[in-house]
């Protein structure tokens, strides 16, 4: 039995059942998983490798289950390697009596590869494969979180962009050229924002930018004129020089009700800008009250 414990490729940990809980014994796989020697952790509290507080709600729930039911299975728990990095794990535990003493026996599976795969799948599901910016689902998720976490002293801004002249390029030059133009626009947007916002492709030739606005720093029309100029620089593809324009609606809202409220306001402003004509047209409105009819600070 000792050989099965010691040489198992799966990490085992035996600890006391009191609080704080202390190491009784671990196997070699456990020591490898966390980059430790037994002499370093013998007699130490098992919180040594916890990534969160020992009295976190998740751990308290697991401890309650051990105390009342006697076991739990395949719980996702983040632990900490001796180097400091997080080790995602799956833990199953059983409370039993060994040699007259009550102990908790944990079986710990390294979940790093599975979590990395899940994250990659999640990222792919929320990323536009052509431009590598957020797709509509990903962008709407970012927007919803921004609205939920918005502080009372800031506003949320959304720039809704529709490319002018893109359809003609796509029809006359072909889809491969059209795709190249969209990739370049996505790249230019990312470079222009430089971490001061989040970019998404909403579909076709429509893009959007999400940004936070401190109450004392409302954006001016010039900011978006500069952005439009950067995006609409001539695009050189082989021997061709292609020109695009854009229509942009920018809604800055102190109290958006939800993501559709903000998206619809910015979309309406974009169509107002487009109706005004011209290769580059921008419509900026600051909605300073929850009432969507408030159009103070029109740019």
mmCIF file with all atom_site columns, C-alpha atoms in Angstrom, residues 93-299:
data_model
loop_
_atom_site.group_PDB
_atom_site.id
_atom_site.type_symbol
_atom_site.label_atom_id
_atom_site.label_alt_id
_atom_site.label_comp_id
_atom_site.label_asym_id
_atom_site.label_entity_id
_atom_site.label_seq_id
_atom_site.pdbx_PDB_ins_code
_atom_site.Cartn_x
_atom_site.Cartn_y
_atom_site.Cartn_z
_atom_site.occupancy
_atom_site.B_iso_or_equiv
_atom_site.pdbx_formal_charge
_atom_site.auth_seq_id
_atom_site.auth_comp_id
_atom_site.auth_asym_id
_atom_site.auth_atom_id
_atom_site.pdbx_PDB_model_num
ATOM 1   C CA . UNK A 1 93  ? -11.070 14.136 -0.784  1.00 0.00 ? 93  UNK A CA 1
ATOM 2   C CA . UNK A 1 94  ? -12.141 11.546 1.762   1.00 0.00 ? 94  UNK A CA 1
ATOM 3   C CA . UNK A 1 95  ? -12.176 11.805 5.559   1.00 0.00 ? 95  UNK A CA 1
ATOM 4   C CA . UNK A 1 96  ? -11.215 8.591  7.327   1.00 0.00 ? 96  UNK A CA 1
ATOM 5   C CA . UNK A 1 97  ? -9.417  7.143  10.343  1.00 0.00 ? 97  UNK A CA 1
ATOM 6   C CA . UNK A 1 98  ? -5.841  5.918  9.898   1.00 0.00 ? 98  UNK A CA 1
ATOM 7   C CA . UNK A 1 99  ? -3.941  4.485  12.846  1.00 0.00 ? 99  UNK A CA 1
ATOM 8   C CA . UNK A 1 100 ? -6.553  5.822  15.234  1.00 0.00 ? 100 UNK A CA 1
ATOM 9   C CA . UNK A 1 101 ? -6.298  9.392  13.916  1.00 0.00 ? 101 UNK A CA 1
ATOM 10  C CA . UNK A 1 102 ? -8.863  11.216 11.771  1.00 0.00 ? 102 UNK A CA 1
ATOM 11  C CA . UNK A 1 103 ? -7.265  12.489 8.545   1.00 0.00 ? 103 UNK A CA 1
ATOM 12  C CA . UNK A 1 104 ? -8.260  13.934 5.191   1.00 0.00 ? 104 UNK A CA 1
ATOM 13  C CA . UNK A 1 105 ? -6.855  12.174 2.139   1.00 0.00 ? 105 UNK A CA 1
ATOM 14  C CA . UNK A 1 106 ? -6.814  14.297 -1.015  1.00 0.00 ? 106 UNK A CA 1
ATOM 15  C CA . UNK A 1 107 ? -6.245  13.061 -4.556  1.00 0.00 ? 107 UNK A CA 1
ATOM 16  C CA . UNK A 1 108 ? -5.008  16.008 -6.615  1.00 0.00 ? 108 UNK A CA 1
ATOM 17  C CA . UNK A 1 109 ? -5.001  16.035 -10.419 1.00 0.00 ? 109 UNK A CA 1
ATOM 18  C CA . UNK A 1 110 ? -3.110  18.706 -12.342 1.00 0.00 ? 110 UNK A CA 1
ATOM 19  C CA . UNK A 1 111 ? -5.792  20.475 -14.395 1.00 0.00 ? 111 UNK A CA 1
ATOM 20  C CA . UNK A 1 112 ? -3.477  22.908 -16.193 1.00 0.00 ? 112 UNK A CA 1
ATOM 21  C CA . UNK A 1 113 ? -3.782  21.451 -19.700 1.00 0.00 ? 113 UNK A CA 1
ATOM 22  C CA . UNK A 1 114 ? -7.563  21.115 -19.484 1.00 0.00 ? 114 UNK A CA 1
ATOM 23  C CA . UNK A 1 115 ? -7.991  24.688 -18.248 1.00 0.00 ? 115 UNK A CA 1
ATOM 24  C CA . UNK A 1 116 ? -5.656  25.967 -20.968 1.00 0.00 ? 116 UNK A CA 1
ATOM 25  C CA . UNK A 1 117 ? -7.734  24.139 -23.582 1.00 0.00 ? 117 UNK A CA 1
ATOM 26  C CA . UNK A 1 118 ? -10.966 25.523 -22.109 1.00 0.00 ? 118 UNK A CA 1
ATOM 27  C CA . UNK A 1 119 ? -9.526  29.034 -22.170 1.00 0.00 ? 119 UNK A CA 1
ATOM 28  C CA . UNK A 1 120 ? -8.342  28.593 -25.765 1.00 0.00 ? 120 UNK A CA 1
ATOM 29  C CA . UNK A 1 121 ? -11.782 27.364 -26.832 1.00 0.00 ? 121 UNK A CA 1
ATOM 30  C CA . UNK A 1 122 ? -13.456 30.231 -24.979 1.00 0.00 ? 122 UNK A CA 1
ATOM 31  C CA . UNK A 1 123 ? -11.085 32.729 -26.559 1.00 0.00 ? 123 UNK A CA 1
ATOM 32  C CA . UNK A 1 124 ? -11.680 31.305 -30.031 1.00 0.00 ? 124 UNK A CA 1
ATOM 33  C CA . UNK A 1 125 ? -15.443 31.433 -29.496 1.00 0.00 ? 125 UNK A CA 1
ATOM 34  C CA . UNK A 1 126 ? -15.223 35.151 -28.695 1.00 0.00 ? 126 UNK A CA 1
ATOM 35  C CA . UNK A 1 127 ? -12.610 36.210 -31.268 1.00 0.00 ? 127 UNK A CA 1
ATOM 36  C CA . UNK A 1 128 ? -13.217 37.155 -34.894 1.00 0.00 ? 128 UNK A CA 1
ATOM 37  C CA . UNK A 1 129 ? -11.065 34.730 -36.876 1.00 0.00 ? 129 UNK A CA 1
ATOM 38  C CA . UNK A 1 130 ? -10.422 37.236 -39.674 1.00 0.00 ? 130 UNK A CA 1
ATOM 39  C CA . UNK A 1 131 ? -9.375  40.336 -37.754 1.00 0.00 ? 131 UNK A CA 1
ATOM 40  C CA . UNK A 1 132 ? -8.427  38.788 -34.376 1.00 0.00 ? 132 UNK A CA 1
ATOM 41  C CA . UNK A 1 133 ? -10.473 41.380 -32.483 1.00 0.00 ? 133 UNK A CA 1
ATOM 42  C CA . UNK A 1 134 ? -13.494 40.387 -30.386 1.00 0.00 ? 134 UNK A CA 1
ATOM 43  C CA . UNK A 1 135 ? -16.430 39.039 -32.378 1.00 0.00 ? 135 UNK A CA 1
ATOM 44  C CA . UNK A 1 136 ? -19.962 40.225 -31.662 1.00 0.00 ? 136 UNK A CA 1
ATOM 45  C CA . UNK A 1 137 ? -20.560 37.715 -28.867 1.00 0.00 ? 137 UNK A CA 1
ATOM 46  C CA . UNK A 1 138 ? -17.219 38.523 -27.276 1.00 0.00 ? 138 UNK A CA 1
ATOM 47  C CA . UNK A 1 139 ? -17.724 42.262 -27.583 1.00 0.00 ? 139 UNK A CA 1
ATOM 48  C CA . UNK A 1 140 ? -21.224 42.129 -26.124 1.00 0.00 ? 140 UNK A CA 1
ATOM 49  C CA . UNK A 1 141 ? -19.796 40.191 -23.182 1.00 0.00 ? 141 UNK A CA 1
ATOM 50  C CA . UNK A 1 142 ? -17.177 42.904 -22.643 1.00 0.00 ? 142 UNK A CA 1
ATOM 51  C CA . UNK A 1 143 ? -19.864 45.566 -22.905 1.00 0.00 ? 143 UNK A CA 1
ATOM 52  C CA . UNK A 1 144 ? -22.186 43.837 -20.441 1.00 0.00 ? 144 UNK A CA 1
ATOM 53  C CA . UNK A 1 145 ? -19.367 43.485 -17.896 1.00 0.00 ? 145 UNK A CA 1
ATOM 54  C CA . UNK A 1 146 ? -18.365 47.119 -18.367 1.00 0.00 ? 146 UNK A CA 1
ATOM 55  C CA . UNK A 1 147 ? -21.911 48.263 -17.623 1.00 0.00 ? 147 UNK A CA 1
ATOM 56  C CA . UNK A 1 148 ? -22.205 45.961 -14.588 1.00 0.00 ? 148 UNK A CA 1
ATOM 57  C CA . UNK A 1 149 ? -18.909 47.130 -13.070 1.00 0.00 ? 149 UNK A CA 1
ATOM 58  C CA . UNK A 1 150 ? -19.158 50.820 -14.005 1.00 0.00 ? 150 UNK A CA 1
ATOM 59  C CA . UNK A 1 151 ? -18.427 53.159 -11.122 1.00 0.00 ? 151 UNK A CA 1
ATOM 60  C CA . UNK A 1 152 ? -20.863 56.017 -10.370 1.00 0.00 ? 152 UNK A CA 1
ATOM 61  C CA . UNK A 1 153 ? -18.239 58.586 -11.379 1.00 0.00 ? 153 UNK A CA 1
ATOM 62  C CA . UNK A 1 154 ? -17.623 57.310 -14.894 1.00 0.00 ? 154 UNK A CA 1
ATOM 63  C CA . UNK A 1 155 ? -19.527 56.971 -18.127 1.00 0.00 ? 155 UNK A CA 1
ATOM 64  C CA . UNK A 1 156 ? -19.363 54.240 -20.753 1.00 0.00 ? 156 UNK A CA 1
ATOM 65  C CA . UNK A 1 157 ? -18.551 55.170 -24.330 1.00 0.00 ? 157 UNK A CA 1
ATOM 66  C CA . UNK A 1 158 ? -19.248 53.201 -27.491 1.00 0.00 ? 158 UNK A CA 1
ATOM 67  C CA . UNK A 1 159 ? -18.070 54.142 -30.966 1.00 0.00 ? 159 UNK A CA 1
ATOM 68  C CA . UNK A 1 160 ? -19.988 52.316 -33.709 1.00 0.00 ? 160 UNK A CA 1
ATOM 69  C CA . UNK A 1 161 ? -18.103 52.326 -37.030 1.00 0.00 ? 161 UNK A CA 1
ATOM 70  C CA . UNK A 1 162 ? -19.326 51.439 -40.513 1.00 0.00 ? 162 UNK A CA 1
ATOM 71  C CA . UNK A 1 163 ? -16.781 51.529 -43.347 1.00 0.00 ? 163 UNK A CA 1
ATOM 72  C CA . UNK A 1 164 ? -17.685 53.687 -46.336 1.00 0.00 ? 164 UNK A CA 1
ATOM 73  C CA . UNK A 1 165 ? -16.579 52.392 -49.718 1.00 0.00 ? 165 UNK A CA 1
ATOM 74  C CA . UNK A 1 166 ? -15.884 48.879 -48.527 1.00 0.00 ? 166 UNK A CA 1
ATOM 75  C CA . UNK A 1 167 ? -18.701 47.241 -50.498 1.00 0.00 ? 167 UNK A CA 1
ATOM 76  C CA . UNK A 1 168 ? -17.331 48.617 -53.763 1.00 0.00 ? 168 UNK A CA 1
ATOM 77  C CA . UNK A 1 169 ? -13.847 47.310 -52.950 1.00 0.00 ? 169 UNK A CA 1
ATOM 78  C CA . UNK A 1 170 ? -15.235 43.898 -52.027 1.00 0.00 ? 170 UNK A CA 1
ATOM 79  C CA . UNK A 1 171 ? -17.386 43.701 -55.176 1.00 0.00 ? 171 UNK A CA 1
ATOM 80  C CA . UNK A 1 172 ? -14.759 45.001 -57.605 1.00 0.00 ? 172 UNK A CA 1
ATOM 81  C CA . UNK A 1 173 ? -11.548 43.577 -56.130 1.00 0.00 ? 173 UNK A CA 1
ATOM 82  C CA . UNK A 1 174 ? -12.909 40.316 -54.719 1.00 0.00 ? 174 UNK A CA 1
ATOM 83  C CA . UNK A 1 175 ? -13.416 38.859 -51.283 1.00 0.00 ? 175 UNK A CA 1
ATOM 84  C CA . UNK A 1 176 ? -9.722  38.146 -50.714 1.00 0.00 ? 176 UNK A CA 1
ATOM 85  C CA . UNK A 1 177 ? -8.930  41.850 -51.051 1.00 0.00 ? 177 UNK A CA 1
ATOM 86  C CA . UNK A 1 178 ? -11.968 42.734 -48.952 1.00 0.00 ? 178 UNK A CA 1
ATOM 87  C CA . UNK A 1 179 ? -10.773 40.395 -46.214 1.00 0.00 ? 179 UNK A CA 1
ATOM 88  C CA . UNK A 1 180 ? -7.311  41.967 -46.338 1.00 0.00 ? 180 UNK A CA 1
ATOM 89  C CA . UNK A 1 181 ? -8.863  45.420 -45.901 1.00 0.00 ? 181 UNK A CA 1
ATOM 90  C CA . UNK A 1 182 ? -10.835 44.246 -42.866 1.00 0.00 ? 182 UNK A CA 1
ATOM 91  C CA . UNK A 1 183 ? -7.707  42.733 -41.331 1.00 0.00 ? 183 UNK A CA 1
ATOM 92  C CA . UNK A 1 184 ? -5.831  46.007 -41.789 1.00 0.00 ? 184 UNK A CA 1
ATOM 93  C CA . UNK A 1 185 ? -8.694  48.016 -40.292 1.00 0.00 ? 185 UNK A CA 1
ATOM 94  C CA . UNK A 1 186 ? -8.767  45.698 -37.271 1.00 0.00 ? 186 UNK A CA 1
ATOM 95  C CA . UNK A 1 187 ? -5.014  46.092 -36.850 1.00 0.00 ? 187 UNK A CA 1
ATOM 96  C CA . UNK A 1 188 ? -5.218  49.883 -37.169 1.00 0.00 ? 188 UNK A CA 1
ATOM 97  C CA . UNK A 1 189 ? -7.991  50.038 -34.607 1.00 0.00 ? 189 UNK A CA 1
ATOM 98  C CA . UNK A 1 190 ? -5.929  48.062 -32.117 1.00 0.00 ? 190 UNK A CA 1
ATOM 99  C CA . UNK A 1 191 ? -2.902  50.283 -32.687 1.00 0.00 ? 191 UNK A CA 1
ATOM 100 C CA . UNK A 1 192 ? -4.954  53.462 -32.375 1.00 0.00 ? 192 UNK A CA 1
ATOM 101 C CA . UNK A 1 193 ? -6.617  52.387 -29.135 1.00 0.00 ? 193 UNK A CA 1
ATOM 102 C CA . UNK A 1 194 ? -3.374  51.126 -27.534 1.00 0.00 ? 194 UNK A CA 1
ATOM 103 C CA . UNK A 1 195 ? -5.018  49.602 -24.488 1.00 0.00 ? 195 UNK A CA 1
ATOM 104 C CA . UNK A 1 196 ? -7.355  52.556 -23.890 1.00 0.00 ? 196 UNK A CA 1
ATOM 105 C CA . UNK A 1 197 ? -10.412 50.669 -25.037 1.00 0.00 ? 197 UNK A CA 1
ATOM 106 C CA . UNK A 1 198 ? -11.609 47.360 -26.452 1.00 0.00 ? 198 UNK A CA 1
ATOM 107 C CA . UNK A 1 199 ? -12.301 46.659 -30.103 1.00 0.00 ? 199 UNK A CA 1
ATOM 108 C CA . UNK A 1 200 ? -14.869 44.360 -31.662 1.00 0.00 ? 200 UNK A CA 1
ATOM 109 C CA . UNK A 1 201 ? -16.090 43.444 -35.120 1.00 0.00 ? 201 UNK A CA 1
ATOM 110 C CA . UNK A 1 202 ? -19.866 43.361 -35.014 1.00 0.00 ? 202 UNK A CA 1
ATOM 111 C CA . UNK A 1 203 ? -20.266 41.856 -38.471 1.00 0.00 ? 203 UNK A CA 1
ATOM 112 C CA . UNK A 1 204 ? -19.465 42.648 -42.102 1.00 0.00 ? 204 UNK A CA 1
ATOM 113 C CA . UNK A 1 205 ? -17.659 45.980 -42.214 1.00 0.00 ? 205 UNK A CA 1
ATOM 114 C CA . UNK A 1 206 ? -18.979 47.185 -38.851 1.00 0.00 ? 206 UNK A CA 1
ATOM 115 C CA . UNK A 1 207 ? -16.608 47.643 -35.913 1.00 0.00 ? 207 UNK A CA 1
ATOM 116 C CA . UNK A 1 208 ? -17.033 49.059 -32.426 1.00 0.00 ? 208 UNK A CA 1
ATOM 117 C CA . UNK A 1 209 ? -14.861 50.492 -29.674 1.00 0.00 ? 209 UNK A CA 1
ATOM 118 C CA . UNK A 1 210 ? -15.761 50.308 -25.985 1.00 0.00 ? 210 UNK A CA 1
ATOM 119 C CA . UNK A 1 211 ? -14.124 52.802 -23.645 1.00 0.00 ? 211 UNK A CA 1
ATOM 120 C CA . UNK A 1 212 ? -14.493 54.095 -20.096 1.00 0.00 ? 212 UNK A CA 1
ATOM 121 C CA . UNK A 1 213 ? -14.929 57.833 -19.565 1.00 0.00 ? 213 UNK A CA 1
ATOM 122 C CA . UNK A 1 214 ? -13.982 59.502 -16.266 1.00 0.00 ? 214 UNK A CA 1
ATOM 123 C CA . UNK A 1 215 ? -16.598 62.090 -15.357 1.00 0.00 ? 215 UNK A CA 1
ATOM 124 C CA . UNK A 1 216 ? -14.067 64.901 -15.623 1.00 0.00 ? 216 UNK A CA 1
ATOM 125 C CA . UNK A 1 217 ? -12.692 63.845 -19.013 1.00 0.00 ? 217 UNK A CA 1
ATOM 126 C CA . UNK A 1 218 ? -15.516 63.659 -21.551 1.00 0.00 ? 218 UNK A CA 1
ATOM 127 C CA . UNK A 1 219 ? -14.148 62.925 -25.042 1.00 0.00 ? 219 UNK A CA 1
ATOM 128 C CA . UNK A 1 220 ? -14.115 65.632 -27.700 1.00 0.00 ? 220 UNK A CA 1
ATOM 129 C CA . UNK A 1 221 ? -14.931 65.381 -31.387 1.00 0.00 ? 221 UNK A CA 1
ATOM 130 C CA . UNK A 1 222 ? -11.261 65.873 -32.265 1.00 0.00 ? 222 UNK A CA 1
ATOM 131 C CA . UNK A 1 223 ? -10.323 62.578 -30.618 1.00 0.00 ? 223 UNK A CA 1
ATOM 132 C CA . UNK A 1 224 ? -12.524 60.643 -33.012 1.00 0.00 ? 224 UNK A CA 1
ATOM 133 C CA . UNK A 1 225 ? -11.518 62.741 -35.991 1.00 0.00 ? 225 UNK A CA 1
ATOM 134 C CA . UNK A 1 226 ? -7.914  61.737 -35.297 1.00 0.00 ? 226 UNK A CA 1
ATOM 135 C CA . UNK A 1 227 ? -8.987  58.108 -34.993 1.00 0.00 ? 227 UNK A CA 1
ATOM 136 C CA . UNK A 1 228 ? -10.874 58.279 -38.291 1.00 0.00 ? 228 UNK A CA 1
ATOM 137 C CA . UNK A 1 229 ? -7.868  59.816 -40.019 1.00 0.00 ? 229 UNK A CA 1
ATOM 138 C CA . UNK A 1 230 ? -5.642  56.989 -38.788 1.00 0.00 ? 230 UNK A CA 1
ATOM 139 C CA . UNK A 1 231 ? -8.107  54.316 -39.906 1.00 0.00 ? 231 UNK A CA 1
ATOM 140 C CA . UNK A 1 232 ? -8.718  55.834 -43.328 1.00 0.00 ? 232 UNK A CA 1
ATOM 141 C CA . UNK A 1 233 ? -5.135  56.150 -44.487 1.00 0.00 ? 233 UNK A CA 1
ATOM 142 C CA . UNK A 1 234 ? -4.727  54.668 -47.993 1.00 0.00 ? 234 UNK A CA 1
ATOM 143 C CA . UNK A 1 235 ? -4.341  50.886 -47.976 1.00 0.00 ? 235 UNK A CA 1
ATOM 144 C CA . UNK A 1 236 ? -1.628  49.531 -50.255 1.00 0.00 ? 236 UNK A CA 1
ATOM 145 C CA . UNK A 1 237 ? -2.148  45.951 -51.417 1.00 0.00 ? 237 UNK A CA 1
ATOM 146 C CA . UNK A 1 238 ? 0.273   44.891 -54.115 1.00 0.00 ? 238 UNK A CA 1
ATOM 147 C CA . UNK A 1 239 ? -0.054  47.391 -56.951 1.00 0.00 ? 239 UNK A CA 1
ATOM 148 C CA . UNK A 1 240 ? -3.384  48.687 -55.693 1.00 0.00 ? 240 UNK A CA 1
ATOM 149 C CA . UNK A 1 241 ? -3.969  51.699 -53.475 1.00 0.00 ? 241 UNK A CA 1
ATOM 150 C CA . UNK A 1 242 ? -7.386  51.489 -51.857 1.00 0.00 ? 242 UNK A CA 1
ATOM 151 C CA . UNK A 1 243 ? -9.274  54.241 -50.077 1.00 0.00 ? 243 UNK A CA 1
ATOM 152 C CA . UNK A 1 244 ? -11.983 53.819 -47.492 1.00 0.00 ? 244 UNK A CA 1
ATOM 153 C CA . UNK A 1 245 ? -14.023 56.185 -45.382 1.00 0.00 ? 245 UNK A CA 1
ATOM 154 C CA . UNK A 1 246 ? -16.210 55.658 -42.382 1.00 0.00 ? 246 UNK A CA 1
ATOM 155 C CA . UNK A 1 247 ? -19.348 56.733 -40.597 1.00 0.00 ? 247 UNK A CA 1
ATOM 156 C CA . UNK A 1 248 ? -19.041 56.744 -36.821 1.00 0.00 ? 248 UNK A CA 1
ATOM 157 C CA . UNK A 1 249 ? -21.622 57.149 -34.097 1.00 0.00 ? 249 UNK A CA 1
ATOM 158 C CA . UNK A 1 250 ? -20.250 57.750 -30.618 1.00 0.00 ? 250 UNK A CA 1
ATOM 159 C CA . UNK A 1 251 ? -22.579 57.410 -27.634 1.00 0.00 ? 251 UNK A CA 1
ATOM 160 C CA . UNK A 1 252 ? -21.261 58.366 -24.202 1.00 0.00 ? 252 UNK A CA 1
ATOM 161 C CA . UNK A 1 253 ? -23.771 57.374 -21.537 1.00 0.00 ? 253 UNK A CA 1
ATOM 162 C CA . UNK A 1 254 ? -23.735 58.101 -17.823 1.00 0.00 ? 254 UNK A CA 1
ATOM 163 C CA . UNK A 1 255 ? -26.329 55.423 -17.070 1.00 0.00 ? 255 UNK A CA 1
ATOM 164 C CA . UNK A 1 256 ? -26.878 52.887 -19.861 1.00 0.00 ? 256 UNK A CA 1
ATOM 165 C CA . UNK A 1 257 ? -29.711 50.524 -18.955 1.00 0.00 ? 257 UNK A CA 1
ATOM 166 C CA . UNK A 1 258 ? -28.116 47.531 -20.674 1.00 0.00 ? 258 UNK A CA 1
ATOM 167 C CA . UNK A 1 259 ? -25.856 46.659 -23.598 1.00 0.00 ? 259 UNK A CA 1
ATOM 168 C CA . UNK A 1 260 ? -28.671 46.912 -26.175 1.00 0.00 ? 260 UNK A CA 1
ATOM 169 C CA . UNK A 1 261 ? -29.491 50.417 -24.957 1.00 0.00 ? 261 UNK A CA 1
ATOM 170 C CA . UNK A 1 262 ? -25.924 51.567 -25.557 1.00 0.00 ? 262 UNK A CA 1
ATOM 171 C CA . UNK A 1 263 ? -25.461 49.650 -28.821 1.00 0.00 ? 263 UNK A CA 1
ATOM 172 C CA . UNK A 1 264 ? -28.706 51.003 -30.254 1.00 0.00 ? 264 UNK A CA 1
ATOM 173 C CA . UNK A 1 265 ? -27.844 54.593 -29.341 1.00 0.00 ? 265 UNK A CA 1
ATOM 174 C CA . UNK A 1 266 ? -24.427 54.341 -30.996 1.00 0.00 ? 266 UNK A CA 1
ATOM 175 C CA . UNK A 1 267 ? -25.904 52.569 -34.029 1.00 0.00 ? 267 UNK A CA 1
ATOM 176 C CA . UNK A 1 268 ? -28.541 55.301 -34.451 1.00 0.00 ? 268 UNK A CA 1
ATOM 177 C CA . UNK A 1 269 ? -25.850 57.974 -34.236 1.00 0.00 ? 269 UNK A CA 1
ATOM 178 C CA . UNK A 1 270 ? -23.795 56.165 -36.860 1.00 0.00 ? 270 UNK A CA 1
ATOM 179 C CA . UNK A 1 271 ? -26.753 56.243 -39.266 1.00 0.00 ? 271 UNK A CA 1
ATOM 180 C CA . UNK A 1 272 ? -27.290 59.930 -38.501 1.00 0.00 ? 272 UNK A CA 1
ATOM 181 C CA . UNK A 1 273 ? -23.646 60.540 -39.407 1.00 0.00 ? 273 UNK A CA 1
ATOM 182 C CA . UNK A 1 274 ? -23.959 58.495 -42.601 1.00 0.00 ? 274 UNK A CA 1
ATOM 183 C CA . UNK A 1 275 ? -27.069 60.424 -43.634 1.00 0.00 ? 275 UNK A CA 1
ATOM 184 C CA . UNK A 1 276 ? -25.047 63.625 -43.481 1.00 0.00 ? 276 UNK A CA 1
ATOM 185 C CA . UNK A 1 277 ? -22.851 62.368 -46.318 1.00 0.00 ? 277 UNK A CA 1
ATOM 186 C CA . UNK A 1 278 ? -19.136 62.620 -46.919 1.00 0.00 ? 278 UNK A CA 1
ATOM 187 C CA . UNK A 1 279 ? -16.366 60.003 -46.891 1.00 0.00 ? 279 UNK A CA 1
ATOM 188 C CA . UNK A 1 280 ? -15.825 60.540 -43.154 1.00 0.00 ? 280 UNK A CA 1
ATOM 189 C CA . UNK A 1 281 ? -18.741 61.468 -40.900 1.00 0.00 ? 281 UNK A CA 1
ATOM 190 C CA . UNK A 1 282 ? -18.849 61.433 -37.111 1.00 0.00 ? 282 UNK A CA 1
ATOM 191 C CA . UNK A 1 283 ? -21.718 61.993 -34.696 1.00 0.00 ? 283 UNK A CA 1
ATOM 192 C CA . UNK A 1 284 ? -20.853 62.284 -30.985 1.00 0.00 ? 284 UNK A CA 1
ATOM 193 C CA . UNK A 1 285 ? -23.469 62.599 -28.226 1.00 0.00 ? 285 UNK A CA 1
ATOM 194 C CA . UNK A 1 286 ? -23.094 62.600 -24.456 1.00 0.00 ? 286 UNK A CA 1
ATOM 195 C CA . UNK A 1 287 ? -26.248 61.296 -22.766 1.00 0.00 ? 287 UNK A CA 1
ATOM 196 C CA . UNK A 1 288 ? -25.992 62.846 -19.337 1.00 0.00 ? 288 UNK A CA 1
ATOM 197 C CA . UNK A 1 289 ? -29.155 61.265 -17.917 1.00 0.00 ? 289 UNK A CA 1
ATOM 198 C CA . UNK A 1 290 ? -30.817 57.847 -18.062 1.00 0.00 ? 290 UNK A CA 1
ATOM 199 C CA . UNK A 1 291 ? -33.436 59.245 -20.433 1.00 0.00 ? 291 UNK A CA 1
ATOM 200 C CA . UNK A 1 292 ? -32.206 58.297 -23.890 1.00 0.00 ? 292 UNK A CA 1
ATOM 201 C CA . UNK A 1 293 ? -33.738 61.451 -25.373 1.00 0.00 ? 293 UNK A CA 1
ATOM 202 C CA . UNK A 1 294 ? -31.150 63.566 -23.541 1.00 0.00 ? 294 UNK A CA 1
ATOM 203 C CA . UNK A 1 295 ? -28.728 64.817 -26.174 1.00 0.00 ? 295 UNK A CA 1
ATOM 204 C CA . UNK A 1 296 ? -26.582 67.269 -24.259 1.00 0.00 ? 296 UNK A CA 1
ATOM 205 C CA . UNK A 1 297 ? -23.034 67.836 -25.476 1.00 0.00 ? 297 UNK A CA 1
ATOM 206 C CA . UNK A 1 298 ? -23.665 67.046 -29.104 1.00 0.00 ? 298 UNK A CA 1
ATOM 207 C CA . UNK A 1 299 ? -20.403 66.939 -31.054 1.00 0.00 ? 299 UNK A CA 1
#
